[in-house]
Coordinates of C-alpha atoms in Angstrom, one line a residue:
X1 CA 0.0 0.0 0.0
X2 CA 1.2 3.5 -0.9
X3 CA 1.4 6.1 1.9
X4 CA 1.8 9.8 1.6
X5 CA 0.8 12.8 -0.4
X6 CA 0.7 13.4 -4.2
X7 CA 0.6 16.8 -5.8
X8 CA -1.9 16.3 -8.7
X9 CA -2.5 18.7 -11.6
X10 CA -6.2 18.6 -11.9
X11 CA -7.2 19.1 -15.5
X12 CA -10.4 20.7 -16.7
X13 CA -13.5 18.5 -16.9
X14 CA -12.6 16.4 -13.9
X15 CA -14.3 16.8 -10.5
X16 CA -12.1 16.3 -7.5
X17 CA -14.0 13.0 -6.8
X18 CA -13.2 11.9 -10.4
X19 CA -9.5 12.3 -9.7
X20 CA -9.8 10.2 -6.5
X21 CA -11.7 7.5 -8.4
X22 CA -9.1 7.3 -11.2
X23 CA -6.2 7.2 -8.8
X24 CA -7.9 4.3 -7.0
X25 CA -7.7 2.4 -10.3
X26 CA -4.1 3.4 -11.1
X27 CA -2.7 2.7 -7.6
X28 CA -5.0 -0.3 -6.9
X29 CA -5.9 0.8 -3.4
X30 CA -9.1 2.3 -1.9
X31 CA -7.6 4.5 0.9
X32 CA -7.4 7.7 -1.1
X33 CA -8.8 11.2 -0.4
X34 CA -8.4 14.8 -1.6
X35 CA -7.8 18.0 0.4
X36 CA -10.2 20.5 -1.0
X37 CA -12.6 20.6 -3.9
X38 CA -11.7 22.3 -7.2
X39 CA -14.6 23.1 -9.6
X40 CA -14.7 20.9 -12.7
X41 CA -13.7 23.8 -15.0
X42 CA -10.8 24.9 -12.7
X43 CA -7.3 23.5 -13.0
X44 CA -4.2 23.2 -10.9
X45 CA -3.0 21.9 -7.6
X46 CA -5.1 19.2 -5.9
X47 CA -3.3 17.5 -3.1
X48 CA -4.2 13.8 -2.9
X49 CA -3.7 11.8 0.3
X50 CA -3.0 8.0 0.0
X51 CA -2.8 5.4 2.7
X52 CA -1.9 6.9 6.1
X53 CA -1.8 10.2 4.3
X54 CA -5.6 10.3 4.4
X55 CA -5.3 11.2 8.1
X56 CA -3.8 14.5 6.8
X57 CA -6.8 15.5 4.7
X58 CA -8.4 17.8 7.3
X59 CA -5.1 19.4 8.2
X60 CA -4.3 20.2 4.6
X61 CA -7.7 21.6 4.0
X62 CA -6.8 24.3 6.6
X63 CA -3.7 25.4 4.6
X64 CA -3.6 28.8 2.8
X65 CA -4.1 28.6 -1.0
X66 CA -3.0 30.6 -4.0
X67 CA -4.9 31.2 -7.3
X68 CA -4.7 32.9 -10.6
X69 CA -8.1 34.0 -11.8
X70 CA -9.4 35.6 -14.9
X71 CA -12.4 37.8 -14.2
X72 CA -14.8 39.2 -16.8
X73 CA -16.6 42.4 -15.9
X74 CA -20.1 43.3 -17.2
X75 CA -21.6 39.8 -16.8
X76 CA -23.2 37.9 -13.9
X77 CA -24.2 34.2 -13.9
X78 CA -26.1 32.0 -11.5
X79 CA -22.9 30.0 -10.7
X80 CA -20.7 33.1 -10.5
X81 CA -18.5 31.6 -13.3
X82 CA -18.6 31.6 -17.0
X83 CA -20.2 28.2 -17.3
X84 CA -23.4 29.4 -15.6
X85 CA -26.6 30.9 -17.0
X86 CA -26.3 34.6 -17.6
X87 CA -28.3 36.7 -15.2
X88 CA -27.3 40.1 -16.4
X89 CA -25.1 42.0 -18.8
X90 CA -23.9 45.6 -18.3
X91 CA -21.7 48.1 -20.0
X92 CA -18.2 48.3 -18.6
X93 CA -16.7 51.7 -18.1
X94 CA -14.0 51.0 -15.5
X95 CA -10.5 52.7 -15.4
X96 CA -7.4 50.9 -14.4
X97 CA -7.2 53.0 -11.2
X98 CA -10.8 52.1 -10.3
X99 CA -10.1 48.4 -10.8
X100 CA -7.0 48.5 -8.6
X101 CA -8.9 50.4 -5.9
X102 CA -11.8 48.0 -5.9
X103 CA -9.6 44.9 -5.7
X104 CA -7.5 46.3 -2.9
X105 CA -10.7 46.8 -0.8
X106 CA -11.0 43.0 -0.4
X107 CA -7.5 42.4 1.1
X108 CA -7.7 41.5 4.8
X109 CA -10.6 40.0 6.6
X110 CA -13.7 39.7 4.5
X111 CA -17.2 38.5 5.2
X112 CA -18.1 36.4 2.2
X113 CA -21.5 34.9 1.4
X114 CA -21.0 31.4 -0.1
X115 CA -22.5 30.9 -3.6
X116 CA -25.6 28.8 -4.0
X117 CA -23.6 26.5 -6.3
X118 CA -21.4 25.1 -3.6
X119 CA -21.1 21.9 -1.5
X120 CA -22.0 23.6 1.8
X121 CA -24.9 21.8 3.5
X122 CA -27.9 23.6 4.9
X123 CA -30.7 21.5 6.4
X124 CA -28.9 18.3 5.4
X125 CA -28.8 19.3 1.7
X126 CA -25.9 20.6 -0.4
X127 CA -26.5 24.1 -1.7
X128 CA -25.9 23.1 -5.3
X129 CA -28.6 20.5 -5.0
X130 CA -31.1 23.2 -3.9
X131 CA -29.8 25.5 -6.7
X132 CA -30.5 22.8 -9.3
X133 CA -34.0 22.6 -8.0
X134 CA -34.3 26.3 -8.6
X135 CA -34.3 27.2 -5.0
X136 CA -32.3 30.0 -3.3
X137 CA -31.8 30.0 0.5
X138 CA -30.3 32.5 2.8
X139 CA -26.6 31.9 3.5
X140 CA -24.7 33.3 6.4
X141 CA -21.5 35.3 5.6
X142 CA -18.3 33.5 6.6
X143 CA -15.2 35.4 7.7
X144 CA -12.3 34.6 5.4
X145 CA -8.9 36.3 5.0
X146 CA -7.2 37.4 1.9
X147 CA -3.5 38.0 2.3
X148 CA -2.9 39.7 -1.0
X149 CA -4.4 40.3 -4.5
X150 CA -2.1 41.3 -7.4
X151 CA -3.4 42.4 -10.8
X152 CA -1.2 40.4 -13.2
X153 CA -2.8 41.7 -16.5
X154 CA -5.3 44.4 -17.2
X155 CA -4.4 45.0 -20.9
X156 CA -7.9 43.8 -22.0
X157 CA -9.9 45.7 -19.4
X158 CA -11.1 48.4 -21.8
X159 CA -11.6 46.2 -24.9
X160 CA -13.1 43.0 -23.3
X161 CA -13.7 43.8 -19.6
X162 CA -11.1 41.2 -18.7
X163 CA -8.4 41.2 -16.0
X164 CA -6.2 38.6 -14.4
X165 CA -5.4 38.5 -10.7
X166 CA -3.3 36.4 -8.3
X167 CA -5.0 35.8 -4.9
X168 CA -3.4 34.5 -1.8
X169 CA -6.1 33.5 0.7
X170 CA -7.3 31.4 3.6
X171 CA -9.3 28.2 3.5
X172 CA -13.0 28.6 2.6
X173 CA -12.5 31.4 0.1
X174 CA -14.6 31.2 -3.1
X175 CA -12.7 32.9 -5.8
X176 CA -15.9 33.0 -8.0
X177 CA -17.6 34.9 -5.3
X178 CA -14.6 37.3 -5.0
X179 CA -15.0 38.0 -8.7
X180 CA -18.7 38.6 -8.3
X181 CA -18.2 40.9 -5.3
X182 CA -15.5 42.9 -7.1
X183 CA -18.0 43.4 -10.0
X184 CA -20.7 44.5 -7.5
X185 CA -18.3 47.1 -6.0
X186 CA -17.5 48.4 -9.5
X187 CA -21.2 48.6 -10.3
X188 CA -21.1 46.5 -13.5
X189 CA -21.1 42.9 -12.2
X190 CA -18.5 40.2 -12.9
X191 CA -18.1 36.5 -13.3
X192 CA -15.0 34.2 -13.1
X193 CA -13.8 33.3 -16.6
X194 CA -11.0 30.9 -15.6
X195 CA -9.3 29.6 -12.4
X196 CA -5.9 28.0 -11.7
X197 CA -4.9 26.9 -8.2
X198 CA -1.2 27.5 -8.0
X199 CA -0.5 26.4 -4.4
X200 CA -1.8 24.6 -1.4
X201 CA 0.5 25.2 1.5
X202 CA 4.0 23.9 0.4
X203 CA 2.5 22.2 -2.7
X204 CA 3.1 24.2 -5.9
X205 CA 1.9 24.1 -9.5
X206 CA 5.4 23.6 -11.0
X207 CA 5.7 20.2 -9.1
X208 CA 2.2 18.9 -9.9
X209 CA 1.7 15.8 -12.1
X210 CA -1.2 14.7 -14.3
X211 CA -3.1 11.5 -13.9
X212 CA -1.4 10.2 -17.1
X213 CA 2.0 10.9 -15.6
X214 CA 1.1 9.0 -12.5
X215 CA 0.1 6.0 -14.6
X216 CA 3.4 6.2 -16.5
X217 CA 5.4 6.4 -13.3
X218 CA 3.5 3.4 -11.9
X219 CA 4.3 1.4 -15.0
X220 CA 8.0 2.4 -14.6
X221 CA 8.0 1.5 -10.9
X222 CA 8.9 5.1 -10.1
X223 CA 6.0 6.3 -7.9
X224 CA 8.3 7.0 -5.0
X225 CA 9.5 10.0 -7.0
X226 CA 6.1 11.8 -6.6
X227 CA 4.7 10.4 -3.3
X228 CA 5.9 12.7 -0.6
X229 CA 6.1 11.1 2.9
X230 CA 3.3 12.1 5.2
X231 CA 5.6 13.6 7.7
X232 CA 6.9 16.1 5.2
X233 CA 4.3 18.6 6.5
X234 CA 6.0 18.5 9.9
X235 CA 9.6 18.9 8.7
X236 CA 10.1 22.0 10.8
X237 CA 9.1 20.1 14.0
X238 CA 11.7 18.5 16.3
X239 CA 11.8 14.7 16.2
X240 CA 12.8 11.8 18.4
X241 CA 13.4 8.0 18.1
X242 CA 11.8 5.6 20.5
X243 CA 13.8 2.6 21.9
X244 CA 13.3 -0.8 20.4
X245 CA 11.8 -2.4 23.5
X246 CA 9.0 0.1 23.7
X247 CA 7.9 -0.2 20.0
X248 CA 5.1 -2.8 20.7
X249 CA 3.3 -0.3 23.0
X250 CA 4.1 2.6 20.6
X251 CA 2.4 0.7 17.8
X252 CA -0.8 0.6 19.8
X253 CA -0.8 4.4 20.2
X254 CA 0.3 4.4 23.9
X255 CA 1.9 7.4 25.5
X256 CA 5.6 7.3 26.3
X257 CA 8.1 8.9 28.8
X258 CA 11.2 10.8 28.1
X259 CA 13.1 7.7 29.3
X260 CA 11.7 5.8 26.3
X261 CA 13.5 8.1 23.9
X262 CA 16.8 6.9 22.4
X263 CA 19.8 9.0 23.6
X264 CA 21.7 9.5 20.4
X265 CA 24.5 11.8 21.7
X266 CA 25.0 11.1 25.4
X267 CA 27.3 13.3 27.5
X268 CA 28.2 13.2 31.2
X269 CA 26.1 16.4 31.6
X270 CA 23.0 14.8 30.0
X271 CA 23.3 11.9 32.4
X272 CA 22.6 14.1 35.4
X273 CA 20.2 16.6 33.9
X274 CA 16.4 16.1 34.4
X275 CA 15.5 15.3 30.8
X276 CA 11.8 16.1 31.5
X277 CA 12.9 19.7 32.0
X278 CA 13.9 19.9 28.4
X279 CA 10.3 19.8 27.3
X280 CA 7.7 22.5 28.0
X281 CA 4.1 21.6 28.4
X282 CA 2.4 21.2 25.0
X283 CA 5.7 20.7 23.1
X284 CA 4.9 18.9 19.9
X285 CA 7.3 16.4 18.2
X286 CA 7.6 14.0 15.4
X287 CA 8.0 10.5 16.7
X288 CA 9.9 7.7 14.9
X289 CA 10.7 4.2 16.1
X290 CA 14.2 2.7 16.4
X291 CA 12.9 0.9 13.2
X292 CA 12.9 4.4 11.5
X293 CA 9.1 4.1 10.9
X294 CA 7.1 7.3 11.4
X295 CA 4.5 6.9 14.2
X296 CA 2.9 10.3 14.5
X297 CA 2.8 13.7 16.2
X298 CA 2.9 13.7 20.0
X299 CA 2.5 16.5 22.5
X300 CA 4.1 16.6 26.0
X301 CA 2.0 16.7 29.1
X302 CA 4.1 18.3 31.8
X303 CA 1.7 17.2 34.6
X304 CA 1.9 13.5 33.9
X305 CA 5.4 13.7 32.2
X306 CA 4.1 11.8 29.2
X307 CA 4.1 12.3 25.5
X308 CA 0.5 11.7 24.2
X309 CA -0.5 11.0 20.7
X310 CA -2.0 14.0 18.8
X311 CA -2.1 12.5 15.4
X312 CA -1.2 8.8 14.8
X313 CA 0.0 7.6 11.4
X314 CA 1.6 4.2 11.9
X315 CA -0.1 1.5 9.9
X316 CA 0.9 -2.2 9.4
X317 CA 0.9 -3.2 5.7

């Protein structure tokens, strides 16, 4: 079984669930999930979790994301993107200065109302299911955060009402809705014409691989080149190795003491120091066994002097 994270380039026409289904066939394993939906027409980074990596799905969903979006002024649609039914068309008379000023107003905290065509559930039903039934329901605004918006191209603003922007934002941000809201602020309406997700946390577009490339690498027995170890997301965290004789208990998710940690560089000074004093309450560490296997993320409880599991990843093949 494969374990880890794959940076997939999602091509247009696929839903995120389609990508997962196709990878289950390519990798011949069921334990696969994705870390954040991309609309079928959108392209770009879709981080896929396989094996014990599926335990990371919720954590990766929380990561900041980056997008490049093409926005068309003067048109609104029911889906807030170009694939939807046109609701209105307006004349566009927006200067470059007015565009930049309107876009800048959305940087920072922003109360965004989710679109009807979204997977958010209200009353047990997904919004897009209600929208397809012709229903519109009240949605509460959600606080999101936009770190930065940069206008990459406004050369077609006057001729076609088009501009391209790069957006760096928090989880839960709908770029289609951002385009719509910019259009409202400018008084002419707008819809999203194209979307590319360029980054999810430390996963970037230039490193993403297509489904066809995954299949080719599988056939060449080279999948290890693209499957990143699960613990890569915690690379900045300190790590320890646990003594061989404690591994049976560690494999069951039991807590451990500082004395169970392998002393890799003993000195006379370390022999007499209270090793528990080296760890503050709440200290989080990566835990490996003497067998080099990754077991998970543990946090130190100063009251009980135990490291307790926070996220357990060890699995037997």
